[in-house]
Coordinates of C-alpha atoms and ligand atoms in Angstrom, one line a residue:
M401 CA 171.4 120.5 77.2
T402 CA 168.8 117.9 78.0
T403 CA 165.3 119.2 78.4
L404 CA 163.5 118.5 81.7
K405 CA 160.6 116.2 81.2
L406 CA 157.8 115.8 83.8
Y407 CA 154.9 113.6 83.7
N408 CA 151.7 115.6 84.0
T409 CA 148.7 113.8 85.6
K410 CA 146.4 116.2 83.9
T411 CA 147.4 115.2 80.4
R412 CA 148.6 111.7 81.2
T413 CA 151.9 112.3 79.4
K414 CA 155.5 113.2 79.9
E415 CA 155.9 116.7 78.8
D416 CA 158.8 119.0 78.1
F417 CA 158.8 121.3 81.1
A418 CA 158.5 125.0 80.0
P419 CA 158.1 127.4 82.9
I420 CA 155.7 130.4 82.6
D421 CA 158.6 132.7 83.6
P422 CA 162.1 131.0 83.8
E423 CA 163.0 133.9 86.2
N424 CA 160.3 132.8 88.7
V425 CA 159.6 129.0 88.6
R426 CA 156.8 128.2 91.0
M427 CA 155.8 125.1 92.7
Y428 CA 153.1 124.3 95.3
V429 CA 153.1 121.1 97.2
C430 CA 150.2 120.0 99.6
G431 CA 151.7 119.7 103.1
P432 CA 150.8 117.9 106.2
T433 CA 147.9 118.2 108.5
V434 CA 149.8 118.9 111.7
Y435 CA 148.1 116.7 114.2
D436 CA 150.8 114.3 115.0
R437 CA 154.4 113.0 114.0
A438 CA 154.9 112.4 110.3
H439 CA 154.7 108.6 109.4
L440 CA 157.2 107.2 106.9
G441 CA 154.8 107.5 104.0
N442 CA 154.5 111.3 104.6
A443 CA 158.2 111.5 104.0
R444 CA 157.8 110.2 100.4
P445 CA 156.4 113.4 98.9
V446 CA 158.7 115.5 100.8
I447 CA 161.8 113.7 99.5
V448 CA 160.4 113.5 95.9
F449 CA 159.5 117.2 95.7
D450 CA 162.7 118.1 97.4
V451 CA 164.7 116.4 94.7
L452 CA 162.6 118.3 92.1
Y453 CA 163.1 121.5 94.0
R454 CA 167.0 121.0 94.0
L455 CA 166.9 120.0 90.3
L456 CA 164.9 123.2 89.4
R457 CA 167.3 125.3 91.4
H458 CA 170.1 123.6 89.6
V459 CA 168.6 124.3 86.1
Y460 CA 167.1 127.7 86.6
G461 CA 169.2 129.1 89.5
A462 CA 168.5 128.9 93.2
E463 CA 167.0 132.5 93.3
Q464 CA 164.7 131.7 90.4
V465 CA 162.6 129.0 92.1
T466 CA 159.8 129.5 94.7
Y467 CA 158.5 126.5 96.5
V468 CA 155.5 126.6 98.7
R469 CA 154.3 123.8 101.0
N470 CA 151.5 124.5 103.4
F471 CA 150.7 123.4 106.9
T472 CA 147.0 122.4 107.5
D473 CA 146.3 123.5 111.0
V474 CA 142.5 123.6 111.0
D475 CA 141.7 119.9 111.9
D476 CA 139.4 118.1 114.2
R477 CA 142.3 115.9 115.5
I478 CA 144.3 118.9 116.5
N479 CA 141.2 120.2 118.3
Q480 CA 140.7 116.9 120.0
T481 CA 144.3 116.9 121.4
A482 CA 143.8 120.3 122.7
Q483 CA 140.4 119.5 124.2
D484 CA 142.0 116.4 125.9
R485 CA 144.7 118.4 127.4
K486 CA 142.4 121.0 128.7
A487 CA 140.2 118.3 130.3
A488 CA 143.5 116.9 131.9
G489 CA 144.0 120.4 133.6
E490 CA 146.5 121.9 131.2
A491 CA 146.6 125.7 131.5
G492 CA 145.5 128.0 128.7
T493 CA 142.5 128.7 126.6
L494 CA 141.4 126.2 124.1
E495 CA 142.8 128.5 121.2
E496 CA 146.1 128.5 123.0
L497 CA 146.2 124.8 123.4
I498 CA 145.3 124.3 119.8
R499 CA 148.0 126.7 118.8
A500 CA 150.5 124.8 121.0
R501 CA 149.6 121.5 119.5
S502 CA 150.2 122.8 116.0
E503 CA 153.5 124.5 117.0
E504 CA 154.6 121.3 118.5
T505 CA 153.8 119.2 115.6
I506 CA 155.4 121.7 113.0
S507 CA 158.6 121.7 115.1
W508 CA 158.7 117.9 114.9
Y509 CA 158.0 117.9 111.3
H510 CA 160.9 120.4 110.7
A511 CA 163.3 118.3 112.8
D512 CA 162.3 115.0 111.0
M513 CA 162.4 116.4 107.5
D514 CA 165.6 118.3 108.1
A515 CA 167.1 114.9 109.1
L516 CA 166.1 113.5 105.7
G517 CA 168.1 116.2 104.1
A518 CA 165.0 118.1 102.8
L519 CA 165.5 121.8 102.2
R520 CA 162.8 123.9 103.8
P521 CA 160.4 125.4 101.1
D522 CA 160.7 129.2 100.6
H523 CA 157.2 129.6 102.1
E524 CA 155.3 127.4 104.6
P525 CA 152.0 129.1 105.0
R526 CA 149.5 128.0 107.8
A527 CA 145.9 127.7 106.9
T528 CA 144.9 129.8 110.0
E529 CA 146.9 132.7 108.7
F530 CA 145.0 132.9 105.4
I531 CA 141.3 132.8 106.6
D532 CA 140.6 136.4 105.0
Q533 CA 141.8 135.2 101.7
M534 CA 139.7 132.1 101.8
V535 CA 136.6 134.1 102.8
M536 CA 137.2 136.5 99.8
M537 CA 137.6 133.6 97.4
I538 CA 134.4 132.0 98.7
E539 CA 132.6 135.2 98.2
D540 CA 133.8 135.5 94.7
L541 CA 132.7 131.9 93.9
I542 CA 129.2 132.7 95.2
E543 CA 129.0 135.9 93.2
K544 CA 130.1 134.0 90.1
G545 CA 127.4 131.5 90.7
H546 CA 129.7 128.5 91.5
A547 CA 128.9 128.3 95.1
Y548 CA 125.9 128.8 97.4
P549 CA 125.4 129.3 101.2
A550 CA 123.0 126.8 102.9
E551 CA 122.3 126.5 106.7
G552 CA 125.6 128.2 107.7
H553 CA 127.6 126.1 105.1
V554 CA 128.8 127.3 101.8
L555 CA 129.0 124.6 99.2
F556 CA 130.8 124.4 95.8
A557 CA 128.3 123.6 93.0
V558 CA 130.0 120.9 91.0
E559 CA 127.4 121.1 88.2
S560 CA 128.5 124.6 87.5
Y561 CA 132.0 123.3 86.4
A562 CA 131.7 121.1 83.4
A563 CA 135.4 119.8 83.6
Y564 CA 134.9 118.4 87.1
G565 CA 136.6 115.1 87.3
A566 CA 139.0 115.7 84.4
L567 CA 142.3 115.4 86.6
S568 CA 141.5 112.0 87.9
G569 CA 139.5 110.9 84.8
R570 CA 136.6 109.8 87.0
S571 CA 133.0 109.5 86.1
T572 CA 130.4 111.0 88.6
D573 CA 129.5 107.5 89.6
D574 CA 133.2 106.6 90.4
M575 CA 133.5 109.9 92.4
I576 CA 130.5 109.3 94.5
A577 CA 131.7 105.9 95.4
G578 CA 135.4 106.9 95.8
A579 CA 134.6 110.0 98.0
R580 CA 132.1 108.4 100.3
V581 CA 130.2 111.5 99.8
E582 CA 128.2 112.9 102.7
V583 CA 124.6 113.3 101.6
A584 CA 123.2 116.3 103.3
P585 CA 119.8 117.9 103.1
Y586 CA 121.2 121.3 102.3
K587 CA 123.3 120.0 99.3
R588 CA 121.8 120.6 95.9
N589 CA 123.9 117.7 94.5
P590 CA 125.5 115.0 96.7
M591 CA 128.9 115.7 95.1
D592 CA 128.9 119.3 96.2
F593 CA 131.7 119.9 98.7
V594 CA 132.2 122.2 101.5
L595 CA 133.9 125.6 101.3
W596 CA 132.8 126.8 104.6
K597 CA 131.1 125.2 107.6
P598 CA 129.7 126.3 110.9
S599 CA 131.7 125.9 114.1
T600 CA 130.2 124.9 117.4
D601 CA 130.7 127.2 120.3
D602 CA 133.5 125.0 121.9
L603 CA 135.6 124.9 118.8
P604 CA 137.7 127.5 117.0
G605 CA 135.9 129.7 114.5
W606 CA 136.2 132.8 112.4
D607 CA 133.6 135.4 111.7
S608 CA 132.3 135.3 108.1
P609 CA 129.3 136.6 106.1
W610 CA 127.8 133.1 106.7
G611 CA 128.2 133.2 110.5
R612 CA 131.1 131.9 112.7
G613 CA 132.7 129.0 111.1
R614 CA 135.8 127.5 109.5
P615 CA 137.0 126.7 106.1
G616 CA 136.9 123.4 104.3
W617 CA 140.3 121.7 103.6
H618 CA 140.3 122.2 99.8
I619 CA 139.7 126.0 99.7
E620 CA 142.9 126.4 102.0
C621 CA 145.3 125.3 99.3
S622 CA 143.5 127.2 96.4
A623 CA 143.6 130.5 98.5
M624 CA 147.3 130.0 99.8
A625 CA 148.6 129.1 96.4
H626 CA 146.9 132.1 94.8
D627 CA 148.1 134.5 97.5
I628 CA 151.7 133.5 97.4
L629 CA 152.3 132.2 93.8
G630 CA 149.7 134.2 91.9
A631 CA 146.8 133.0 89.6
H632 CA 149.0 130.9 87.3
F633 CA 152.1 128.9 88.4
D634 CA 154.0 125.9 87.1
I635 CA 153.8 122.9 89.2
H636 CA 151.4 121.5 91.8
G637 CA 152.3 118.3 93.6
G638 CA 151.3 115.8 96.3
G639 CA 150.6 112.2 97.0
N640 CA 148.4 110.1 94.8
D641 CA 145.7 109.8 97.4
L642 CA 145.2 113.6 97.0
Q643 CA 144.2 113.4 93.3
F644 CA 140.6 112.9 94.2
P645 CA 138.8 114.7 95.8
H646 CA 141.4 117.2 97.0
H647 CA 143.1 118.3 93.8
E648 CA 140.0 117.8 91.7
N649 CA 138.2 120.3 94.2
E650 CA 141.2 122.7 94.2
I651 CA 141.1 122.9 90.4
A652 CA 137.4 123.4 90.4
Q653 CA 137.6 126.3 93.0
S654 CA 140.5 128.1 91.5
T655 CA 139.4 127.7 87.8
C656 CA 136.0 128.9 88.6
A657 CA 137.5 132.0 90.6
G658 CA 139.2 132.8 87.2
H659 CA 142.6 131.6 87.9
D660 CA 144.7 129.6 85.4
F661 CA 146.1 127.7 88.4
A662 CA 148.8 125.0 87.8
N663 CA 150.2 123.9 84.6
V664 CA 151.7 120.5 85.6
W665 CA 150.2 118.2 88.2
M666 CA 152.5 115.6 89.8
H667 CA 151.6 112.8 92.1
N668 CA 153.8 110.4 94.0
E669 CA 152.7 106.8 94.5
M670 CA 152.2 105.4 98.0
L671 CA 154.7 103.7 100.2
Q672 CA 154.1 100.3 101.7
V673 CA 156.1 98.4 104.4
E674 CA 157.3 94.8 103.6
G675 CA 154.7 94.5 100.9
K676 CA 151.8 95.7 103.0
K677 CA 149.9 98.9 103.4
M678 CA 151.2 100.7 106.4
S679 CA 148.5 100.7 109.1
K680 CA 148.2 100.8 112.8
S681 CA 146.2 97.6 112.9
L682 CA 148.7 95.6 110.9
G683 CA 151.4 96.7 113.5
N684 CA 153.7 98.0 110.7
F685 CA 153.0 101.6 111.2
F686 CA 156.0 103.8 112.2
T687 CA 157.1 107.4 112.1
V688 CA 160.2 108.9 110.6
R689 CA 161.3 109.7 114.2
D690 CA 160.9 106.0 115.2
L691 CA 163.4 105.1 112.5
L692 CA 165.8 108.0 113.3
D693 CA 165.6 107.0 117.0
Q694 CA 166.6 103.4 116.1
G695 CA 169.7 104.8 114.6
V696 CA 168.8 104.6 110.9
P697 CA 170.5 107.6 109.4
G698 CA 168.4 110.2 107.4
E699 CA 170.6 109.6 104.3
V700 CA 169.7 105.9 104.3
I701 CA 166.0 106.5 104.4
R702 CA 166.4 109.0 101.6
F703 CA 168.4 106.5 99.5
V704 CA 165.8 103.9 99.9
M705 CA 163.0 106.2 98.8
L706 CA 165.0 107.4 95.8
S707 CA 165.8 103.9 94.7
T708 CA 162.1 103.6 93.5
H709 CA 160.8 105.9 90.8
Y710 CA 158.2 108.2 92.4
R711 CA 155.4 107.1 90.1
K712 CA 155.7 103.4 91.3
P713 CA 154.5 102.1 94.5
M714 CA 157.5 101.7 96.9
D715 CA 158.2 99.1 99.5
W716 CA 160.2 99.9 102.5
T717 CA 162.0 96.7 103.6
E718 CA 164.6 95.9 106.3
K719 CA 166.7 94.4 103.5
K720 CA 166.8 97.6 101.5
R721 CA 167.7 99.6 104.6
Q722 CA 170.7 97.4 105.1
E723 CA 171.9 97.5 101.6
A724 CA 171.4 101.3 101.4
E725 CA 173.6 101.7 104.5
K726 CA 176.3 99.6 103.0
T727 CA 176.3 101.3 99.7
L728 CA 176.3 104.8 101.1
R729 CA 179.0 104.0 103.6
R730 CA 181.2 102.8 100.7
W731 CA 180.4 105.9 98.6
Y732 CA 181.1 108.4 101.4
R733 CA 184.4 106.8 102.1
L734 CA 185.5 107.8 98.5
F735 CA 185.2 111.5 99.4
D736 CA 188.6 113.3 99.2
G737 CA 187.6 116.7 100.4
S738 CA 186.4 118.4 97.2
V739 CA 183.3 118.5 95.2
S740 CA 183.8 119.5 91.5
Q741 CA 181.0 120.7 89.2
F742 CA 182.0 118.2 86.7
K743 CA 178.9 116.9 84.9
E744 CA 178.3 113.3 83.9
P745 CA 175.7 113.2 81.3
E746 CA 173.9 110.0 82.2
F747 CA 173.0 111.2 85.7
D748 CA 171.5 114.5 84.4
A749 CA 169.7 112.7 81.7
A750 CA 168.1 110.3 84.1
L751 CA 167.0 113.0 86.6
K752 CA 165.6 115.2 83.8
D753 CA 163.6 112.2 82.5
D754 CA 160.7 112.7 84.9
L755 CA 163.0 112.4 88.0
N756 CA 164.2 108.9 87.2
T757 CA 166.2 108.6 90.5
P758 CA 166.7 104.8 90.4
R759 CA 168.6 105.3 87.0
A760 CA 170.4 108.4 88.6
L761 CA 171.5 106.2 91.4
T762 CA 172.7 103.5 88.9
A763 CA 174.8 106.2 87.4
C764 CA 176.3 107.0 90.8
H765 CA 177.1 103.3 91.4
R766 CA 179.0 103.3 88.1
L767 CA 180.9 106.4 89.1
A768 CA 181.8 104.9 92.5
N769 CA 183.0 101.7 90.9
A770 CA 185.2 103.6 88.5
N771 CA 186.5 105.6 91.5
D772 CA 185.3 108.9 89.9
D773 CA 184.5 110.7 93.1
M774 CA 184.4 114.1 91.4
A775 CA 181.2 113.6 89.5
L776 CA 179.9 111.2 92.2
F777 CA 179.7 113.9 95.0
R778 CA 178.2 116.5 92.7
N779 CA 175.5 114.1 91.8
L780 CA 174.8 113.1 95.4
S781 CA 174.5 116.8 96.3
I782 CA 171.8 117.2 93.7
L783 CA 170.1 114.1 95.1
G784 CA 170.3 115.7 98.6
L785 CA 172.5 112.8 99.8
F786 CA 175.6 114.9 100.4
N787 CA 175.9 118.4 101.9
G788 CA 179.7 118.8 101.7
R789 CA 180.6 116.7 104.8
V790 CA 180.7 113.0 105.2
P791 CA 178.0 112.1 107.9
K792 CA 179.5 110.9 111.2
W793 CA 177.9 107.5 111.0
A794 CA 179.7 106.7 107.8
E795 CA 183.0 107.5 109.4
Q796 CA 182.6 104.8 112.0
P797 CA 183.6 101.3 111.2
E798 CA 180.7 99.0 110.1
T799 CA 179.6 97.2 113.3
D800 CA 180.0 93.5 113.2
L801 CA 178.6 92.1 116.3
S802 CA 178.5 88.4 115.1
D803 CA 181.5 87.4 117.5
M804 CA 179.6 88.9 120.3
E805 CA 176.5 87.1 119.3
D806 CA 178.4 83.7 119.4
K807 CA 179.8 84.5 122.8
L808 CA 176.4 85.3 124.2
K809 CA 174.9 82.2 122.6
S810 CA 177.5 80.0 124.3
A811 CA 177.0 81.9 127.6
R812 CA 173.2 81.2 127.3
I813 CA 173.8 77.5 126.8
A814 CA 176.2 77.2 129.6
A815 CA 173.7 79.0 131.9
L816 CA 170.9 76.8 131.0
E817 CA 173.0 73.7 131.8
S818 CA 174.5 74.9 135.0
K819 CA 171.5 77.0 136.1
D820 CA 174.0 79.6 137.0
F821 CA 172.9 82.9 135.2
S822 CA 175.5 85.2 136.6
A823 CA 178.0 85.2 133.8
L824 CA 175.2 85.5 131.2
D825 CA 173.8 88.5 133.1
T826 CA 177.2 90.2 133.3
L827 CA 177.7 89.8 129.6
K828 CA 174.2 91.1 128.8
N829 CA 174.7 94.1 131.0
A830 CA 178.0 95.0 129.5
L831 CA 176.4 94.8 126.0
L832 CA 173.6 97.1 127.1
E833 CA 176.1 99.4 128.8
A834 CA 177.9 99.7 125.4
G835 CA 174.7 100.8 123.7
V836 CA 173.8 97.4 122.1
E837 CA 170.2 96.2 122.1
V838 CA 170.0 92.6 123.3
Q839 CA 167.2 90.3 122.2
M840 CA 167.0 86.7 123.4
S841 CA 164.3 84.3 122.5
K842 CA 164.0 80.5 122.2
D843 CA 165.1 81.0 118.5
G844 CA 168.4 82.5 119.5
V845 CA 170.0 85.8 120.3
S846 CA 170.3 88.9 118.2
L847 CA 172.3 92.1 118.8
K848 CA 171.6 95.5 117.3
P849 CA 173.6 98.7 117.8
T850 CA 171.6 101.7 119.1
P851 CA 172.5 105.3 118.3
G852 CA 174.5 105.5 121.5
F853 CA 176.7 102.5 120.6
D854 CA 180.2 102.8 121.8
P855 CA 182.4 100.0 120.2
S856 CA 185.4 100.8 122.5
K857 CA 183.3 99.4 125.4
L858 CA 183.2 96.1 123.7
E859 CA 186.9 95.7 123.6
A860 CA 187.2 94.5 127.3
L861 CA 184.8 91.8 126.5
K862 CA 186.6 90.2 123.8
Ligands
AMP2359 P1 148.4 114.1 105.1 O1 149.0 114.8 106.3 O2 147.7 112.8 105.5 O3 147.4 115.0 104.4 O4 149.5 113.7 104.2 C1 150.5 114.4 103.8 C2 151.2 114.0 102.5 O5 151.6 112.6 102.7 C3 150.2 114.0 101.3 O6 150.9 114.4 100.1 C4 149.9 112.5 101.1 O7 149.6 112.2 99.9 C5 151.2 111.9 101.5 N1 151.0 110.4 101.9 C6 150.2 109.9 103.0 N2 150.5 108.6 103.1 C7 151.3 108.2 102.2 C8 152.0 107.0 101.9 N3 151.7 105.9 102.4 N4 152.9 106.9 100.8 C9 153.2 108.1 100.2 N5 152.7 109.3 100.5 C10 151.7 109.5 101.4
ZN2360 ZN1 146.3 120.9 98.7

């Protein structure tokens, strides 16, 4: 049997994966801060680590794997929304409104990630439910000389941990530049980071030996991972942007508290859109829900994500979306009602080679071309692209609206010549009624089916 190999950021090599206890394989992945809808980039780690979770369950047995992904629900942006709602007259205390905002965001997150075929982790701890464990860990760090209280804050003393920076391989200068460290009079070293900070009266806070306050972000993960998975576990994951400072700080805290912490550190690269960083200012920022609402199936989003290796930057493009939809439709149509457990070595070897999903998909292409649907559907299940049923969208015929587009173009030309727009309007309304989005500009017309598209309503127009 091929050995699973995973790239470990800590050692910068691909290593044979040897679980601490094959009966209890443990993975922690940093989850979202629940202040708003997940954007498409946030879905990348979810899909990548879902494939790893599925693969580990496949190799070690479903009951032998524990996957933890947290919700960060201590955050200024959550508080801000709650404060705005309160100011707008919404009923409830600030605490209740904060809680409601987190609940709302978590339910969106679940719905969106479910639609991408991601299994729910075994544990989804919320930071606010682990404050006691965080306080205990901070007290322990102070006692061991790795942290100090100052002006209502508690800071981690980076000089007390010689290996600080080892994960990301950064020098202190790089770290200072990269982290935009906050220089504060109460810090012994500008690199020292916050374990606990004071809360103002109008914000949520918890009683602690250092006064009413709230935890820093990094201590949340250290405390939750320790409480649920123990002092030593197998895999810790997240996006590349978390390597520094977040993961570096998690390692410093946990190691100094005497925990062995994670053996393997895995990081996915970032997602871009049409070659550009996704950002609100560039107008190319969208959420997973936006895509789903436009009628892009979750399987298609997942397929596009998996067609790039997780350690390479990935580019979301409209062209890839279209191609993925075509491929998946063709594959799903090969399904004859049964999934065998027949193994096809190339697929397994690819996936076990540090989750080489593009190569695994190439193996699927080959199987589909050879009409070997037995192995194909087993493989698609492991990738999370098949759950025993062909999705509804793939059963419907591919929509070809080019005839309708031609018709609309002619109607538009006729209307412009005759100045009588009634026929054009009638046609346009009928298209909208059938669930087709109509775009007309001076460059031409374009038609796009929406999720409510009903092809039978177009028959009468032909
Ligand atoms: P956040 O809620 O910002 O802490 O992010 C949640 C997860 O999404 C983290 O693992 C981030 O590393 C990851 N992430 C954020 N932006 C992107 C992106 N553009 N591409 C891939 N992963 C991302
Ligand atoms: Zn974390």
